[in-house]
Short mmCIF file of C-alpha atoms and ligand atoms in Angstrom, two decimals:
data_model
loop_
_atom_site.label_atom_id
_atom_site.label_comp_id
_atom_site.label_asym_id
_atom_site.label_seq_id
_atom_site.Cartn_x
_atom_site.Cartn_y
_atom_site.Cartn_z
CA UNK K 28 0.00 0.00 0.00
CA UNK K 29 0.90 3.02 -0.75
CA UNK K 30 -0.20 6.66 0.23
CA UNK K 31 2.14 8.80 -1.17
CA UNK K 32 -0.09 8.63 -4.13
CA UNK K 33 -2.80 10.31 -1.69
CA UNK K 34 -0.57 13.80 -1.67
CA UNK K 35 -1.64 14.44 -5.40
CA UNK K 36 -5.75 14.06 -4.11
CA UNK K 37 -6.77 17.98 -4.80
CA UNK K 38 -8.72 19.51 -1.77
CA UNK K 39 -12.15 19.75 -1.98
CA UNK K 40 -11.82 23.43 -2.48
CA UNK K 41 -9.53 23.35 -5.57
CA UNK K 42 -12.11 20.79 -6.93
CA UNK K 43 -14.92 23.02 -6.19
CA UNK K 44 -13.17 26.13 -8.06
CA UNK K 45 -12.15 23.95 -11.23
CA UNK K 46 -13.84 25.96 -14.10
CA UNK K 47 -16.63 23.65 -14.77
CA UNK K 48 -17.32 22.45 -11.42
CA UNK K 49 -17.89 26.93 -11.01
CA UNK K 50 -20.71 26.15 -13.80
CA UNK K 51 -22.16 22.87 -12.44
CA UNK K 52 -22.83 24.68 -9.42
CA UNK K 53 -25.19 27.56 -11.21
CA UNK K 54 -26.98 24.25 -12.15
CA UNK K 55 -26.91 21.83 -9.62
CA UNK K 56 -26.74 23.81 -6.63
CA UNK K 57 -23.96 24.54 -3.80
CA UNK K 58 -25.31 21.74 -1.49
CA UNK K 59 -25.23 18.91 -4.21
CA UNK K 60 -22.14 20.01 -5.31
CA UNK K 61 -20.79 20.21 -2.33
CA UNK K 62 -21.85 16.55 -1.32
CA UNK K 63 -20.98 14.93 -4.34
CA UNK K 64 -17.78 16.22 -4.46
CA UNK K 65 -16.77 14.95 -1.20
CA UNK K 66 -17.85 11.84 -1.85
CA UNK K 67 -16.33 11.85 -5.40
CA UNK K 68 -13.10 12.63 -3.38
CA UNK K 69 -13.88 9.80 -0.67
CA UNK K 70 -14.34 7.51 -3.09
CA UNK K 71 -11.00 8.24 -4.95
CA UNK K 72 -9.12 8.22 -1.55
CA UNK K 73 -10.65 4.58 -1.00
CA UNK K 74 -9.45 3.24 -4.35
CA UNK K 75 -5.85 4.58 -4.02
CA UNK K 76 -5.77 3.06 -1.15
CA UNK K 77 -7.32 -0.25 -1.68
CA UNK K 78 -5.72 -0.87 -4.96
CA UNK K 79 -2.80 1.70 -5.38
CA UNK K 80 -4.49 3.52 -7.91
CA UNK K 81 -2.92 6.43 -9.24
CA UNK K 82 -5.11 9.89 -8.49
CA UNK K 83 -6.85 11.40 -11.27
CA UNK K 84 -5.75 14.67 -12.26
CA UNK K 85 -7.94 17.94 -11.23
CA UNK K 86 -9.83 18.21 -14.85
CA UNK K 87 -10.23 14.52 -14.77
CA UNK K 88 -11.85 14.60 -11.24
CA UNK K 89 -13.64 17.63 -12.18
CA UNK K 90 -15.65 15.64 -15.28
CA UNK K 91 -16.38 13.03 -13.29
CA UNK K 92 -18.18 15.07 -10.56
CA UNK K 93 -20.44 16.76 -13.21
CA UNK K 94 -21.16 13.37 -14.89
CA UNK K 95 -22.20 12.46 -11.55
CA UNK K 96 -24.33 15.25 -10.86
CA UNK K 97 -26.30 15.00 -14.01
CA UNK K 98 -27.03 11.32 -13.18
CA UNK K 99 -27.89 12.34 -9.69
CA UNK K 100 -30.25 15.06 -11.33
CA UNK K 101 -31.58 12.85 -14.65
CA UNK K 102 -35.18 12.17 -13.64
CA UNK K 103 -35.86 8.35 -13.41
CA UNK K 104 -39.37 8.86 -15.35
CA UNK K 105 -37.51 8.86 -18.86
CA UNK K 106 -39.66 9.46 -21.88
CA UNK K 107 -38.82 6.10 -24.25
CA UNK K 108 -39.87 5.28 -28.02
CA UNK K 109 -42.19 2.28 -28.01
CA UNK K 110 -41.23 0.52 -31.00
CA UNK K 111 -43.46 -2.59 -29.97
CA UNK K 112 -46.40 -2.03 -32.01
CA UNK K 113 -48.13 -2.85 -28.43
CA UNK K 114 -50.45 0.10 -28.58
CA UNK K 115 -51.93 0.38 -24.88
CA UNK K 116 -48.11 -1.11 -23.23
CA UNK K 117 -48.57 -1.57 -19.51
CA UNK K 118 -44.88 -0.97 -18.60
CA UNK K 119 -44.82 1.89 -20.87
CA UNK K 120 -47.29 4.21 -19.27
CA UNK K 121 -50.76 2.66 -21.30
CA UNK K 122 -52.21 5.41 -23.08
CA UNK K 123 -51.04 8.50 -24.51
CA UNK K 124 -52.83 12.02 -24.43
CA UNK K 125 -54.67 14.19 -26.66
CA UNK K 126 -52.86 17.17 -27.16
CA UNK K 127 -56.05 18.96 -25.50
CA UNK K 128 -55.81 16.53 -22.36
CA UNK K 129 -52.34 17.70 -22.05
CA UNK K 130 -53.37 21.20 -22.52
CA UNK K 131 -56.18 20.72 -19.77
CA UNK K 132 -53.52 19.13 -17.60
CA UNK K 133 -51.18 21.92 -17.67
CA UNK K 134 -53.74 24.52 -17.07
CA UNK K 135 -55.18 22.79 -13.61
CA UNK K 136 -51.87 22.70 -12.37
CA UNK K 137 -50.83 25.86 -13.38
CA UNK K 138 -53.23 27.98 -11.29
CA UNK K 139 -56.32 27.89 -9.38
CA UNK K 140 -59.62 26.61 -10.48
CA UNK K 141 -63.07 25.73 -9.51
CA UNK K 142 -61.73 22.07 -8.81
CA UNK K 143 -64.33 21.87 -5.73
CA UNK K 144 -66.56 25.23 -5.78
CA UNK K 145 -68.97 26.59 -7.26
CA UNK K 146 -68.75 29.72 -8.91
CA UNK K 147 -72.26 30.77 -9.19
CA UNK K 148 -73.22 30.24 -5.43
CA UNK K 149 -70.00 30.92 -3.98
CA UNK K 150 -69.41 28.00 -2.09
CA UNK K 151 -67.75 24.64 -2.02
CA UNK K 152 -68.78 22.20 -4.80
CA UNK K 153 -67.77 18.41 -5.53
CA UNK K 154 -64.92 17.41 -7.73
CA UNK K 155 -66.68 15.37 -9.53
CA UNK K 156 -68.70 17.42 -11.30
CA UNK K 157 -66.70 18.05 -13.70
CA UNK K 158 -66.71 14.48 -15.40
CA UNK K 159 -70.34 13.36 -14.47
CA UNK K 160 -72.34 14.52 -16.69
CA UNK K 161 -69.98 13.99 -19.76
CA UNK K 162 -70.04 10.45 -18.22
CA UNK K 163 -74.13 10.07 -18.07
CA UNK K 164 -74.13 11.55 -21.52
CA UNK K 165 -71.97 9.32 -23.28
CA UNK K 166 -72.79 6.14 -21.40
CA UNK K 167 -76.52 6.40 -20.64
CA UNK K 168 -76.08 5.94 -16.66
CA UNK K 169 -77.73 8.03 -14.21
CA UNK K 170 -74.85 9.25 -12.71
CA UNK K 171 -70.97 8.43 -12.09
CA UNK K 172 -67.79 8.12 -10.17
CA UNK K 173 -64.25 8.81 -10.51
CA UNK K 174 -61.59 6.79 -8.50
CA UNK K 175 -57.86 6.27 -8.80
CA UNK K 176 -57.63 3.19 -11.13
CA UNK K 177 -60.27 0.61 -12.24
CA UNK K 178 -58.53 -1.97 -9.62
CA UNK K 179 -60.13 0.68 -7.17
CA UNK K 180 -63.42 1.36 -8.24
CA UNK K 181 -63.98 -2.76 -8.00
CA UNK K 182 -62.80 -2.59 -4.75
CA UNK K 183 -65.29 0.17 -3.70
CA UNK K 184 -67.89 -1.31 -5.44
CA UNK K 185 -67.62 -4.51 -3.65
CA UNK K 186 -66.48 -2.91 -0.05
CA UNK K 187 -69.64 -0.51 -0.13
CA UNK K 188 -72.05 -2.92 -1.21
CA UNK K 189 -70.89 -6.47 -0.16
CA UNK K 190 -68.85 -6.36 3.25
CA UNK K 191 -69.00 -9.27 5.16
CA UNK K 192 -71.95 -10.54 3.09
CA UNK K 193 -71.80 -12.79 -0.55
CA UNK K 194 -70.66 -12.09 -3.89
CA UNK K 195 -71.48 -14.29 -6.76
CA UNK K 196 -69.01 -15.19 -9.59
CA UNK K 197 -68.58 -17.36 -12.42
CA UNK K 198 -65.49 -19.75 -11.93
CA UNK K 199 -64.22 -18.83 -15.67
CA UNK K 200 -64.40 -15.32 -14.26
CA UNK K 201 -61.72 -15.75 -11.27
CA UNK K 202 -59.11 -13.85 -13.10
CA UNK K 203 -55.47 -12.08 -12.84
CA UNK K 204 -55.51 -8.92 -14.40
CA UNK K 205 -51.56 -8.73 -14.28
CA UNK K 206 -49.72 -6.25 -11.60
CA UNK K 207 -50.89 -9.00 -8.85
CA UNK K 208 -54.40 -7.84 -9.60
CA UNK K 209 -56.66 -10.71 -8.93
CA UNK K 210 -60.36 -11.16 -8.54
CA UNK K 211 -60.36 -13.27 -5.73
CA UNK K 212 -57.70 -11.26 -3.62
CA UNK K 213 -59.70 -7.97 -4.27
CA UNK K 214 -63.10 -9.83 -2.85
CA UNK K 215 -61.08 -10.48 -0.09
CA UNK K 216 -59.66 -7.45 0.44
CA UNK K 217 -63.17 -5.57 0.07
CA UNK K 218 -64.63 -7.90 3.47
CA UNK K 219 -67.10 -9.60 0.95
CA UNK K 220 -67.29 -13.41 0.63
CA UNK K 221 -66.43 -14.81 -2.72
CA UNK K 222 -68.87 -17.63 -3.81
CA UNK K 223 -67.80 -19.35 -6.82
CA UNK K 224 -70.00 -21.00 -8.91
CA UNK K 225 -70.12 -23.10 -12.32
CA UNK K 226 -67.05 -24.48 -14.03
CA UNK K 227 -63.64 -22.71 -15.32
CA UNK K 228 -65.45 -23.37 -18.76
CA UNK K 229 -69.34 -23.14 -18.56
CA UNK K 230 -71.55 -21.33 -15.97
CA UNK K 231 -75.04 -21.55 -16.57
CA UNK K 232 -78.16 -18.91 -14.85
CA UNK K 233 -78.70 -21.98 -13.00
CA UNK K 234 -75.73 -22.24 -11.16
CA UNK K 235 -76.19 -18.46 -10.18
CA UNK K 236 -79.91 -19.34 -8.71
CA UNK K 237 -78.91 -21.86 -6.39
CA UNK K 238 -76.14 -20.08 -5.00
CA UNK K 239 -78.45 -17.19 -4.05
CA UNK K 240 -79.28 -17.25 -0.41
CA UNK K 241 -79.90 -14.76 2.55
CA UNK K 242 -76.35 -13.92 2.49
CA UNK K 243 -75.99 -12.75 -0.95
CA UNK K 244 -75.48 -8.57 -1.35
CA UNK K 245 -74.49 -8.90 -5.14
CA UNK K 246 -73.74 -10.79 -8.58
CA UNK K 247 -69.96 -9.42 -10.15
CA UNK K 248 -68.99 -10.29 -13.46
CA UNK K 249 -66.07 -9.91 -14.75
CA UNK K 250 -64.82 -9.29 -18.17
CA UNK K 251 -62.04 -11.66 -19.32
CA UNK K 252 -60.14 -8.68 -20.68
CA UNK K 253 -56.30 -10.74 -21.24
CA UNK K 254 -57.87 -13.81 -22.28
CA UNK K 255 -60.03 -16.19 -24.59
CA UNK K 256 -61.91 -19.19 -23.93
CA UNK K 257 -62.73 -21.01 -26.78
CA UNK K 258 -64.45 -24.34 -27.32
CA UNK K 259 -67.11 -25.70 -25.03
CA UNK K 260 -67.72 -22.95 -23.26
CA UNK K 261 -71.00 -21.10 -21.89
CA UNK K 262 -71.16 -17.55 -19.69
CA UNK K 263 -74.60 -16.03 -18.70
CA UNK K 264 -75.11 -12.88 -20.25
CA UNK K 265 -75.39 -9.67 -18.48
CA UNK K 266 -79.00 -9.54 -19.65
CA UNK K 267 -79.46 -12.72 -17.89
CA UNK K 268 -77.52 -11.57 -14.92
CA UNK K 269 -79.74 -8.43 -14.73
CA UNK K 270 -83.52 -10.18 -14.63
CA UNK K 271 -81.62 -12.39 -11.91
CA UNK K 272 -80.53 -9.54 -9.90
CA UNK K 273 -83.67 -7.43 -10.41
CA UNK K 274 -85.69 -10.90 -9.22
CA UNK K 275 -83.89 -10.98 -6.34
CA UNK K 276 -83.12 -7.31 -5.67
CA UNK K 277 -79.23 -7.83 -5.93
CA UNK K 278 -77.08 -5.71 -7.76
CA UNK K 279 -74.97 -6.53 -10.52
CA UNK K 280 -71.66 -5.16 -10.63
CA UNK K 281 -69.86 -5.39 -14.24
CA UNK K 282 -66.04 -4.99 -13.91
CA UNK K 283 -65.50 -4.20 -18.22
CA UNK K 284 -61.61 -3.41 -17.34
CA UNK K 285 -61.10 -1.67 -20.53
CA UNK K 286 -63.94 -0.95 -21.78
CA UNK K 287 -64.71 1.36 -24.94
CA UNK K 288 -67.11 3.69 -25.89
CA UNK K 289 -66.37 2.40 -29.61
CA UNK K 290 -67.17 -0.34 -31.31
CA UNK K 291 -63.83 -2.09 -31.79
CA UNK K 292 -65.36 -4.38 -34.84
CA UNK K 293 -65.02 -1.38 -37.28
CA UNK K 294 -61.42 -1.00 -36.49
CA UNK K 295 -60.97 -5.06 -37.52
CA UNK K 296 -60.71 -5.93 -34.13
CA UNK K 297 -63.12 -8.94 -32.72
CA UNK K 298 -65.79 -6.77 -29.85
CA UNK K 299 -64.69 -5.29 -26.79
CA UNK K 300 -68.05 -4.94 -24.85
CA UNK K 301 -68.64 -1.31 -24.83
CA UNK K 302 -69.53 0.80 -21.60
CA UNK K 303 -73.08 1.77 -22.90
CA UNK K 304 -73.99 -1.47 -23.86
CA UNK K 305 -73.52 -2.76 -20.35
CA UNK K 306 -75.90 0.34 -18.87
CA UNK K 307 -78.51 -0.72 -21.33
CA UNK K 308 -78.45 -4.21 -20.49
CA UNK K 309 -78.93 -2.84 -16.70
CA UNK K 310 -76.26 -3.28 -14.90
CA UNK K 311 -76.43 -1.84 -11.16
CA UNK K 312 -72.47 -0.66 -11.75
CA UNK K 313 -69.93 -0.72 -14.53
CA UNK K 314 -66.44 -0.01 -13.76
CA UNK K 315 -64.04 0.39 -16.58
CA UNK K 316 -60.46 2.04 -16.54
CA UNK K 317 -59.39 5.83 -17.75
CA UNK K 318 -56.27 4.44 -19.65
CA UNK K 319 -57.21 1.74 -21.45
CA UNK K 320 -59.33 1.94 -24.55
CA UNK K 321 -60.76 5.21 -23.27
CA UNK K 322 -57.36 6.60 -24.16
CA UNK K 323 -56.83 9.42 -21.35
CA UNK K 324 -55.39 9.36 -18.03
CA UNK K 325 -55.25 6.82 -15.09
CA UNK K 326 -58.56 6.92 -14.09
CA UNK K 327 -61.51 3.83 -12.55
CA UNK K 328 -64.73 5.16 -13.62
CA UNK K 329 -67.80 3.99 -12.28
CA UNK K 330 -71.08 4.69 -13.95
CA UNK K 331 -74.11 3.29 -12.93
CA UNK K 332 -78.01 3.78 -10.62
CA UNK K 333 -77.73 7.10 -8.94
CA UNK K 334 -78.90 5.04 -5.64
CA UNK K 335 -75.80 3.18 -5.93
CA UNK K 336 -73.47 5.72 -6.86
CA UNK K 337 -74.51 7.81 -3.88
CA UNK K 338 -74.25 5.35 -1.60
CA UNK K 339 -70.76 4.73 -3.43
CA UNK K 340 -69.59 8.66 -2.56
CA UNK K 341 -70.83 8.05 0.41
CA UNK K 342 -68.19 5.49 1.51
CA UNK K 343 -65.00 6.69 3.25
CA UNK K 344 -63.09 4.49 0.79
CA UNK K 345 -63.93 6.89 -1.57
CA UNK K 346 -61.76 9.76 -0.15
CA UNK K 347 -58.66 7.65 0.21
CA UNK K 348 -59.20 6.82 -3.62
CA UNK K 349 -59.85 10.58 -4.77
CA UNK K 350 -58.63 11.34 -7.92
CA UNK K 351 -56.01 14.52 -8.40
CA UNK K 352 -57.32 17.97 -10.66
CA UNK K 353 -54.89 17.54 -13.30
CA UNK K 354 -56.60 13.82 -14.00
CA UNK K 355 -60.03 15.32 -13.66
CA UNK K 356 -58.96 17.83 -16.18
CA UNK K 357 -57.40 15.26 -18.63
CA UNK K 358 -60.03 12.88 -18.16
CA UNK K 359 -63.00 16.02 -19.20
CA UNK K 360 -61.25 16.81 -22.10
CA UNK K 361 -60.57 13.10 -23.17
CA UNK K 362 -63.97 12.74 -23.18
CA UNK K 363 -64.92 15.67 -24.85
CA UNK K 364 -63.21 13.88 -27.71
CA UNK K 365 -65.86 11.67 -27.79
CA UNK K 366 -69.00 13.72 -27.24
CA UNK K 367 -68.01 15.91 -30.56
CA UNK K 368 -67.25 12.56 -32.52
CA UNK K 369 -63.86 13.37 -33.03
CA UNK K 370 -62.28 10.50 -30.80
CA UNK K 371 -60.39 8.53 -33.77
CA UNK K 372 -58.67 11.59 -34.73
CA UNK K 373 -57.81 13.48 -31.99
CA UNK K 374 -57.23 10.36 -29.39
CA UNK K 375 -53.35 8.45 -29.85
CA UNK K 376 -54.78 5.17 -28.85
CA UNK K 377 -57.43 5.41 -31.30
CA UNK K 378 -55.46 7.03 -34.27
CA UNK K 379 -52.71 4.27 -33.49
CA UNK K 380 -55.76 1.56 -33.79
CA UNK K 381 -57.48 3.19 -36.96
CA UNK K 382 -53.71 3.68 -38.72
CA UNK K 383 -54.26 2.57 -42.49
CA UNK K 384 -51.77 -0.11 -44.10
CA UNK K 385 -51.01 1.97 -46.77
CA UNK K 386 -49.45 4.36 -44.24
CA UNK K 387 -47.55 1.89 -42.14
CA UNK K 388 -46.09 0.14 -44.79
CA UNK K 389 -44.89 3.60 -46.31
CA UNK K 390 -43.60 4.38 -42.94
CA UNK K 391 -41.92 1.18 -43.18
CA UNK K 392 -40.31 1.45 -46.11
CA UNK K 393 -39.16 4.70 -45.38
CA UNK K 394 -37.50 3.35 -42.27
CA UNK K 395 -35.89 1.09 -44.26
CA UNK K 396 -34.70 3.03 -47.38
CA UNK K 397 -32.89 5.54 -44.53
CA UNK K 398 -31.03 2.58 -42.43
CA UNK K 399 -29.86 0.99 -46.13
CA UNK K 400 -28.48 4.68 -46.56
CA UNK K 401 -26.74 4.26 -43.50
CA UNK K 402 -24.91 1.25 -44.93
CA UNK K 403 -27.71 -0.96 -42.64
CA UNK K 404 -29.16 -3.76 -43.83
CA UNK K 405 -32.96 -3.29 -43.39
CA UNK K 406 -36.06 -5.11 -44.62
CA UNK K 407 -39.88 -4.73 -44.55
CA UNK K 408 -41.48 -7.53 -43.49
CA UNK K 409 -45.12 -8.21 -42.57
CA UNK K 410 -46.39 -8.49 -39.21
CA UNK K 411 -48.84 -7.92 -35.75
CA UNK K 412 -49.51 -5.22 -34.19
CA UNK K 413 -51.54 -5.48 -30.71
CA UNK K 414 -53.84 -3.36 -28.04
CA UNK K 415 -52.46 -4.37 -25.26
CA UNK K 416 -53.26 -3.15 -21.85
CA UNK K 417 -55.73 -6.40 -21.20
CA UNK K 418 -57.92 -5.56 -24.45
CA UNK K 419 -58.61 -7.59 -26.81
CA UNK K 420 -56.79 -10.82 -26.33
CA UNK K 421 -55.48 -12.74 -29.11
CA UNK K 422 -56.71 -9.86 -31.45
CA UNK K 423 -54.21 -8.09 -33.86
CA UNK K 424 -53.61 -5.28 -36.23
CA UNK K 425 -51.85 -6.23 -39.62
CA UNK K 426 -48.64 -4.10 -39.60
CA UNK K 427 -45.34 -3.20 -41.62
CA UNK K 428 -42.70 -3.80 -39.59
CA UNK K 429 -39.12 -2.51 -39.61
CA UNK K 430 -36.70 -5.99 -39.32
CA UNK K 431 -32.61 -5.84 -39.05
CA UNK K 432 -32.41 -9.58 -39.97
CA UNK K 433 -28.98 -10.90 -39.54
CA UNK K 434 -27.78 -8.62 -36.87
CA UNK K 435 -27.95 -10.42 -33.01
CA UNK K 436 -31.28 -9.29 -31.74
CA UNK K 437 -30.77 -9.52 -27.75
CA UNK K 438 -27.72 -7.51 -28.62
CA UNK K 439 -29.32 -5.21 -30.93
CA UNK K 440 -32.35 -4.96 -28.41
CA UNK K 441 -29.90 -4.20 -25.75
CA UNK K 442 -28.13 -1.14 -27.48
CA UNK K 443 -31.41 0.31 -28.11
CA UNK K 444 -32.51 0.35 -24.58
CA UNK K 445 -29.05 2.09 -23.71
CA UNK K 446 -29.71 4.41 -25.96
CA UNK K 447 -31.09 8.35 -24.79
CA UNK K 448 -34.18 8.46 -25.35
CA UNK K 449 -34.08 4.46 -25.11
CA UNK K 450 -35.85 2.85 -27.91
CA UNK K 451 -37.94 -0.59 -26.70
CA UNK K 452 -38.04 -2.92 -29.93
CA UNK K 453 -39.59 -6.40 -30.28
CA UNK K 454 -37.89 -10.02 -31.51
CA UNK K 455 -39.76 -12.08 -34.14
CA UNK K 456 -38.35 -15.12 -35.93
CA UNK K 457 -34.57 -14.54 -34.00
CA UNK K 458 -34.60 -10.63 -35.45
CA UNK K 459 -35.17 -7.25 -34.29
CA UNK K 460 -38.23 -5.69 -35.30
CA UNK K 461 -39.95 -2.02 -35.04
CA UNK K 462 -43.85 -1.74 -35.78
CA UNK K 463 -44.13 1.97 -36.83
CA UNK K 464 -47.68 1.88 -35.08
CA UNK K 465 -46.63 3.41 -31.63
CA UNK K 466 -43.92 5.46 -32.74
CA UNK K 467 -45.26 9.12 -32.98
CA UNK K 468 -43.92 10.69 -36.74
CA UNK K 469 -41.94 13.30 -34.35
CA UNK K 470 -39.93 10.77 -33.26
CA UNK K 471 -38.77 9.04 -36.38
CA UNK K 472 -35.48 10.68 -36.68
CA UNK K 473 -34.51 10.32 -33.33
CA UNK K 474 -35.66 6.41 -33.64
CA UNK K 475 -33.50 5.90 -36.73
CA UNK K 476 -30.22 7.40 -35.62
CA UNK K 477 -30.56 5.15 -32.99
CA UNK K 478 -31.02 2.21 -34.91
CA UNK K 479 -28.05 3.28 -36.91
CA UNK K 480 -25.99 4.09 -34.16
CA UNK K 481 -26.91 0.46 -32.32
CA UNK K 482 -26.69 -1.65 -35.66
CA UNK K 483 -23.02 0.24 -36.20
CA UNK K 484 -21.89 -0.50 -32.75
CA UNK K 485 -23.37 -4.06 -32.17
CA UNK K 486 -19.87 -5.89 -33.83
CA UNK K 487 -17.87 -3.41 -31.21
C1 LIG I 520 -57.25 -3.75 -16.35
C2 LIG I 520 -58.35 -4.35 -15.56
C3 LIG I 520 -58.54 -4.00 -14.21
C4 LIG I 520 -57.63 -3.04 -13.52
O1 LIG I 520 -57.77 -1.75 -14.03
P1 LIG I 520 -56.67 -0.64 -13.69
O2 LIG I 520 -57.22 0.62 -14.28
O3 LIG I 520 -55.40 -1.10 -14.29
O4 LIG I 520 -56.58 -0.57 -12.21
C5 LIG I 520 -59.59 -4.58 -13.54
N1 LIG I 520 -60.41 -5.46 -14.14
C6 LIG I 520 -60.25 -5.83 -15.42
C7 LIG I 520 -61.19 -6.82 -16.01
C8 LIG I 520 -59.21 -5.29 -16.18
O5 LIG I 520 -59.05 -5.64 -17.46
#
């Protein structure tokens, strides 16, 4: 060991007045500096030590801190390109805003606003307010709720109107959701007893009447929203469901998850059940999610009997679950969208669903005429693009995909991810692919200098 070495360590004050450690502070701050700096320094003292290191010099030392400080300072929310062609991508923040929704975002959290009051009287009003009746409008209900997610609203649902009493559920409707969400665990959660009844495969109205019994407060079904049964297979319709409930004066509760306000069969896609269609048929509540189909922000909506809904408000839960301005405002102005019949244009989720061949396989192509450019070997090749986000299992989108046969995928995939902003790509068939679908047309150049710069570097 040797600590002569340690005589050439600058003191923190030199490093501190090195010229762009002087600027770093402007930006980052005296205390950060400060802090990192002595640690930087620490850190430096323990190596030479430890492994007779030589010291750094004073610019070297100097670079380092500020690389540190503008790791320390990077936000870990990154913005990333999803190259997936996975249009409603759990891990990758589910659906993206309308401009407008943005706009209304930025606005509520810019200033005041009549979040909970009421201008006319002068006096405090309700938050929710401000999506209700754009909710009864466009779904038929009698009035509405907005909680935190859609795992929430099924949890008040069943916590306000089943606690310590008897749900009924189809066995083929005992699902996982993903992100640990699971029917059975939320029942249990909400106090309420879960009784299970049919098969995995076939439940029949039957099996729901003899289960009913002085203990029963409701009938929940639950949309398989992540996937398909197919074969022998029989579910009770909500219509059935409904005359059951009314027979018995239980309520039915119908979890949609995603839900639309759209009819997905236009689009290609097989049918999502639709939000409306559920409040016809007369269910008591239907719960659906904000960023799902619906395309705005995180949201559980509940729409349903007024009776219900205000014994719903009622609940404490409901405070603990209360949704923030800026996702009131996002969620009004999402469904604006709808009301003026301009959801496929002006909602990402929906132009990303409604994007024409022709335009994806030109986007393709172009992709691919810019990489050969480059001197990288690029093709166009066919392929799937999906919803995601627990809609519309097993359903896809025909697509034009961007595909760098011949180069190693993981590594390929693993450049990309490195890269700032990281790109997320797919592997098909052993090679790295890019579905044009989710990637918004700003971010095209950006997306294909990284693709050159990962396919160029992948053989260093
Ligand atoms: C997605 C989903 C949920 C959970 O909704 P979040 O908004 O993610 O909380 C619940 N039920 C079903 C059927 C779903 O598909």
């Amino acid at each position: 060991m040797s600590t002569a070495e340690l005589r050439n360590l600058p003191s923190i004050d030199r490093l501190l007045q090195a010229e762009v450690v002087v600027q770093a502070r402007q930006q980052f701050g005296q205390e950060l500096t400060l802090q990192t700096a002595r640690e930087l320094l620490e850190a430096v003292r323990s190596d030479i030590i430890a492994t007779d290191a030589t010291c750094p010099s004073l610019p070297e030392l100097a670079l380092t801190l500020v690389e540190q400080l503008q790791l320390l300072s990077r936000p870990t929310l990154r913005p990333v390109i999803n190259a997936t062609g996975v249009i409603i991508h759990t891990n990758l923040g589910r659906a993206l805003l309308s401009d407008e929704a943005r706009a209304a975002m930025d606005s509520a959290g810019a200033g005041y606003s009549n979040l909970e009051y009421e201008l006319e009287a002068g006096q405090r009003g309700s938050r929710y307010v401000h999506a209700v009746d754009l909710l009864r409008r466009l779904t038929g209900a009698e009035d509405a709720l907005v909680v935190n997610n859609n795992a929430s609203a099924v949890l008040l649902c069943l916590m306000a109107l089943a606690r310590d009493r008897e749900v009924i559920i189809s066995r083929g409707q005992l699902v996982e959701i993903g992100g640990g969400f699971r029917i059975p665990d939320v029942l249990q959660t909400s106090g309420a007893r879960l009784v299970e009844v049919g098969t995995t495969n076939r439940t029949h109205l039957a099996d729901y009447v003899d289960a009913i019994g002085p203990a029963t407060a409701a009938l929940l079904r639950v949309h398989s929203s992540n996937f398909r049964q197919v074969g022998f297979t029989a579910e009770v319709s909500l219509a059935d469901l409904v005359a059951l409930g009314r027979e018995h004066g239980l309520p039915v509760v119908d979890d949609l998850g995603s839900g639309t306000l759209l009819d997905t069969t236009t689009y290609g896609l097989g049918y999502e059940p639709r939000v409306q269609d559920s409040v016809q048929a007369g269910a008591t509540l239907v719960t659906f999610s904000g960023d799902k189909l619906l395309g705005g922000p995180q949201a559980g909506l509940i729409v349903g009997s007024s009776e219900t809904i205000a014994r719903l408000r009622r609940h404490p839960l409901t405070r603990a679950l209360r949704v923030d301005k800026t996702t009131l405002a996002a969620l009004a102005a999402t469904l604006t969208h709808y009301l003026r019949g301009e959801a496929t244009a002006k909602l990402p989720v929906w132009r990303m669903i409604a994007a024409s061949g022709d335009a994806l396989a030109a986007r393709a192509t172009e992709w691919t005429a810019a990489l050969r450019a480059a001197g990288v070997s690029a093709e166009v090749w066919p392929g799937e693009s999906t919803v995601g986000g627990g809609s519309l299992p097993g359903e896809t989108l025909p697509t034009s995909l961007l595909a760098l046969p011949g180069l190693p995928p993981d590594r390929l995939a693993g450049l990309l991810r490195a890269g700032d902003p990281p790109v997320i790509a797919r592997i098909t068939r052993d090679t790295l692919v890019l579905d044009p679908r989710t990637v918004a047309a700003v971010d095209e150049e950006t997306l294909l200098r990284q693709v050159i710069r990962a396919a160029t570097d992948q053989n260093t």
